PDB file of C-alpha atoms in Angstrom:
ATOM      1  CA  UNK Y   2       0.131   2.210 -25.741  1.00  0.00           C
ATOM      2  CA  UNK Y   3      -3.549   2.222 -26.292  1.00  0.00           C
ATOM      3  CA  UNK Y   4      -6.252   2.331 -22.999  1.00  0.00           C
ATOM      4  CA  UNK Y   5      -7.060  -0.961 -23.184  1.00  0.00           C
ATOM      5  CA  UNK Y   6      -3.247  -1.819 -23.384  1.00  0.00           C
ATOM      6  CA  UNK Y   7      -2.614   0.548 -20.294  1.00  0.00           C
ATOM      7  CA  UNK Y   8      -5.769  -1.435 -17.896  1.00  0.00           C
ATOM      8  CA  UNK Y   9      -4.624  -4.768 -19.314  1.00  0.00           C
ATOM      9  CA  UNK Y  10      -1.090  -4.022 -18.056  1.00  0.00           C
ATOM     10  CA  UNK Y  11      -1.943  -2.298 -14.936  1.00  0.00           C
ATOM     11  CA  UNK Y  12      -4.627  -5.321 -14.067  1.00  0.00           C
ATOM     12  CA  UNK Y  13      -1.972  -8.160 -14.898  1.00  0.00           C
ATOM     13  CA  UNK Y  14      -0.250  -7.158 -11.201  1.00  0.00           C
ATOM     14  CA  UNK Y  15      -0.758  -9.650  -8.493  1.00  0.00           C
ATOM     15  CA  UNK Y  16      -4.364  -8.555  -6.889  1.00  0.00           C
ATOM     16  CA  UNK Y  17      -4.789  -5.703  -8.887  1.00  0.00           C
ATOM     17  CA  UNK Y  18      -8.165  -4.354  -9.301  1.00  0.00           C
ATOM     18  CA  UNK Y  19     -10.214  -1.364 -11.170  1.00  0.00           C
ATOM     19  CA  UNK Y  20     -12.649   0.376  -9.139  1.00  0.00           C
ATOM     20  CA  UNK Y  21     -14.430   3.495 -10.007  1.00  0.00           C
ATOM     21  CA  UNK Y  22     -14.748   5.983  -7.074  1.00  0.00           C
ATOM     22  CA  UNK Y  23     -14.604   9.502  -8.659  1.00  0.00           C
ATOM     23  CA  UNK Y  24     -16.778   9.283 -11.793  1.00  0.00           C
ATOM     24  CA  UNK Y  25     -17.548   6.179 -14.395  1.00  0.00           C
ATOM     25  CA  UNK Y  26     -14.604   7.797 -16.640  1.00  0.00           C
ATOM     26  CA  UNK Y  27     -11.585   7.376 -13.998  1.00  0.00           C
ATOM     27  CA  UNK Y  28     -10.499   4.356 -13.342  1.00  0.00           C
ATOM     28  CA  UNK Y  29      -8.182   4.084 -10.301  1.00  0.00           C
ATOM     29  CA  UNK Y  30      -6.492   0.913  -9.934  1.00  0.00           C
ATOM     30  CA  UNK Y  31      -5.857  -0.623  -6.757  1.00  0.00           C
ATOM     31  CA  UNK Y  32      -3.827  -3.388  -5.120  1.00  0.00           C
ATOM     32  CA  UNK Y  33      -5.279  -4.453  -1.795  1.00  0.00           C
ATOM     33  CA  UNK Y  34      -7.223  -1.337  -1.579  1.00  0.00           C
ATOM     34  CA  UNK Y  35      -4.453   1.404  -2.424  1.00  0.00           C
ATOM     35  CA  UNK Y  36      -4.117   3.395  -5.419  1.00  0.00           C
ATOM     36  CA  UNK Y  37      -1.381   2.685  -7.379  1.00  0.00           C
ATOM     37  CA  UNK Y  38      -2.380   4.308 -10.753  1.00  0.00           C
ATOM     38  CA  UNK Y  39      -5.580   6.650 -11.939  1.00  0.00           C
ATOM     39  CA  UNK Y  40      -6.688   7.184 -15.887  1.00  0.00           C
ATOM     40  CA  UNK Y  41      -9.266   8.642 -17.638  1.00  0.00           C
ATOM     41  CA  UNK Y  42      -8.585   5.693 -20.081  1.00  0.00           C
ATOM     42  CA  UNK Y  43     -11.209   7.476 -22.925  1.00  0.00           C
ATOM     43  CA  UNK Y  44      -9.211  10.775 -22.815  1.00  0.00           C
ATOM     44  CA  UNK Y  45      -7.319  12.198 -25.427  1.00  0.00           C
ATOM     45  CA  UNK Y  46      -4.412  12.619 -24.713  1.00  0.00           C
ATOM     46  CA  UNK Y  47      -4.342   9.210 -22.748  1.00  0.00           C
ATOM     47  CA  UNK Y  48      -2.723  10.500 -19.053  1.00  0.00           C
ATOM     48  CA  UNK Y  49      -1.725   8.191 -16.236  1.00  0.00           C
ATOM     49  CA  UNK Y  50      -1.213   9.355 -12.611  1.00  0.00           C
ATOM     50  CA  UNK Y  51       1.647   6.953 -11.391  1.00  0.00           C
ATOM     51  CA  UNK Y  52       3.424   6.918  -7.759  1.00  0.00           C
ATOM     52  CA  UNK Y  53       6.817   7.807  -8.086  1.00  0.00           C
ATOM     53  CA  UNK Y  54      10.160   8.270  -5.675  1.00  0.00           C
ATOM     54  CA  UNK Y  55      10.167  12.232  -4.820  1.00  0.00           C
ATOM     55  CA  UNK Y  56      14.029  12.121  -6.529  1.00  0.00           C
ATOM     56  CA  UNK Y  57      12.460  10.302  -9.488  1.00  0.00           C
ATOM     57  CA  UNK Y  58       9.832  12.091  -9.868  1.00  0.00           C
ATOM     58  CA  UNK Y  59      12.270  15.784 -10.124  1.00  0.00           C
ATOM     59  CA  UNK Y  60      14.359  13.900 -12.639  1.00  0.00           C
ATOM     60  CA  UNK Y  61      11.809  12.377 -15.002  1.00  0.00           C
ATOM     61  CA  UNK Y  62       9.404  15.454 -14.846  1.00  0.00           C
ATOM     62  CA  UNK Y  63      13.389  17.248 -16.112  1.00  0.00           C
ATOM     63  CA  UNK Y  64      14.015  14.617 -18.677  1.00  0.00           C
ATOM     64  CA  UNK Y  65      10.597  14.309 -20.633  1.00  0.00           C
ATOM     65  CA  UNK Y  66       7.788  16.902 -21.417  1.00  0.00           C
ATOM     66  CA  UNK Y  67       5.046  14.232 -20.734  1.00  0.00           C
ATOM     67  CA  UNK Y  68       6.339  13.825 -17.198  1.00  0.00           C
ATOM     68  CA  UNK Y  69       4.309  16.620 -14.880  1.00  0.00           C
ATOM     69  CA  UNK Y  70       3.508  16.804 -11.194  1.00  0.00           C
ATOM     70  CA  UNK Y  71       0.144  14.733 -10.431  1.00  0.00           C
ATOM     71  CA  UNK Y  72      -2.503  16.476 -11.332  1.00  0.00           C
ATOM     72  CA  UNK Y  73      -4.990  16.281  -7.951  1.00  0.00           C
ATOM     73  CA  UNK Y  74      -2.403  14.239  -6.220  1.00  0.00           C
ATOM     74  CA  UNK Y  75       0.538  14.991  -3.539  1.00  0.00           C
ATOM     75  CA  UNK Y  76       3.145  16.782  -5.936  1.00  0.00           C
ATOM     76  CA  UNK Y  77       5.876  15.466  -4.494  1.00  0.00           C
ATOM     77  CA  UNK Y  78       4.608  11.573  -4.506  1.00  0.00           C
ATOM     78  CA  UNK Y  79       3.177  11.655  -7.841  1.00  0.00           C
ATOM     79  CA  UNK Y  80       3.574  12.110 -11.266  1.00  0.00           C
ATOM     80  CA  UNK Y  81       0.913  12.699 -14.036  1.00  0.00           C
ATOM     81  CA  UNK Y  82       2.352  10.898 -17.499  1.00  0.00           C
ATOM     82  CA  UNK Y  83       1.096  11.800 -21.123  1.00  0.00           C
ATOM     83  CA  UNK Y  84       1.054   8.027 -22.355  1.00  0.00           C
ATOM     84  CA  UNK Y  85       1.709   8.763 -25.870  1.00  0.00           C
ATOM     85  CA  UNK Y  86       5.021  11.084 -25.007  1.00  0.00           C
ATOM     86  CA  UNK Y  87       6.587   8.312 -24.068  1.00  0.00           C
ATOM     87  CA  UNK Y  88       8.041   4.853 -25.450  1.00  0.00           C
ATOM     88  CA  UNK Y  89       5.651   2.202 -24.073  1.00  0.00           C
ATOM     89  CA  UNK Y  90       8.355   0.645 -22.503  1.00  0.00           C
ATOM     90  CA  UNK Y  91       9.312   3.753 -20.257  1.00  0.00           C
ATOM     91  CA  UNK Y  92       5.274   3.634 -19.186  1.00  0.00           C
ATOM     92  CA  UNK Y  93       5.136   0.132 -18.355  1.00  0.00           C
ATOM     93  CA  UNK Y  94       8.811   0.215 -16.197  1.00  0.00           C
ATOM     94  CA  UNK Y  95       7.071   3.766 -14.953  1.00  0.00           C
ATOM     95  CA  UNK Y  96       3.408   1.916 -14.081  1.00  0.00           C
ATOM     96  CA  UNK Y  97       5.288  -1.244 -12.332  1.00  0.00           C
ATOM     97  CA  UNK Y  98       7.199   1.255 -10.494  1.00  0.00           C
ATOM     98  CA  UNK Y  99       4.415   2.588  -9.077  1.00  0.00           C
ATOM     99  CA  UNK Y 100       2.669  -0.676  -8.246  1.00  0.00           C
ATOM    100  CA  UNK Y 101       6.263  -2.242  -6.331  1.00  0.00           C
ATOM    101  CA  UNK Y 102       5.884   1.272  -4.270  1.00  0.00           C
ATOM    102  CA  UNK Y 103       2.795   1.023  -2.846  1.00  0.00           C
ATOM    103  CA  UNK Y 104       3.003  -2.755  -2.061  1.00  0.00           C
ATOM    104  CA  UNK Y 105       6.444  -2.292  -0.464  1.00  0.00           C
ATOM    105  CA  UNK Y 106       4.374   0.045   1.702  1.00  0.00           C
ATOM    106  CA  UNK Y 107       1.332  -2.267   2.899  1.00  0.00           C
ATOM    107  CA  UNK Y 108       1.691  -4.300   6.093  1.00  0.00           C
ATOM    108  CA  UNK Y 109       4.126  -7.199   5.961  1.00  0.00           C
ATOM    109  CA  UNK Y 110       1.113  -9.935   6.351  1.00  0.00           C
ATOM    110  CA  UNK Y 111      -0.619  -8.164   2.992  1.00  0.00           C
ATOM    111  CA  UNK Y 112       2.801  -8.236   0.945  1.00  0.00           C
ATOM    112  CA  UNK Y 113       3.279 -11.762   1.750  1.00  0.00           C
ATOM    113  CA  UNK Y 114      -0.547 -12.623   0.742  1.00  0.00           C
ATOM    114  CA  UNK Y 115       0.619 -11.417  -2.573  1.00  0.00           C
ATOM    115  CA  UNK Y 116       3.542 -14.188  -2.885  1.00  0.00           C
ATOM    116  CA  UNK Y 117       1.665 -16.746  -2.779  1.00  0.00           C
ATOM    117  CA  UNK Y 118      -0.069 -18.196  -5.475  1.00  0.00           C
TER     118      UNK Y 118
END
């Protein structure tokens, strides 16, 4: 998965944004004003922090070397993913993962804003 791949996935979500609050080279990408995934897209390698289920988190970080604890992040909420260790498909599943957990924890008024059309 190349950078632009990675922000043209992680912007297709329903309200998804890109903002740049740290420094011009990280984006963070946001859905109704919460993080949901941070990349210094013109790294090499190309990392992703991601949200991730604490028991997730222990067993992916077990399973695959390009699965660490978030780097700068709560250890135990996030995960920090080496994009190219990993079959795109397992990033994408990992990055909507991510976005369906912080929706499911916004207010129910804002997750119903972002069923309708």
């Amino acid at each position: 998965m190349t950078p632009a791949e990675l922000r043209a996935f992680c912007l297709g979500f329903n309200e998804a944004v890109e903002e740049f609050p740290f420094t011009p080279e990280t984006s963070v990408f946001k859905v109704l004003g919460k993080v949901f995934a941070l990349a210094a897209l013109d790294a090499e390698p190309l990392k992703v922090n991601l949200k991730c289920e604490p028991e997730a988190a222990v067993r992916l970080r077990a399973e695959h070397e390009a699965v660490v604890p978030g780097w700068h992040m709560n250890k135990r909420h996030w995960n920090t993913v080496t994009v190219g260790g990993l079959p795109d498909a397992l990033v994408r599943e990992l990055v909507e993962d991510s976005y369906d957990l912080v929706v499911a924890g916004l207010p129910r008024a804002e997750r119903l804003k972002l069923d309708r059309p």
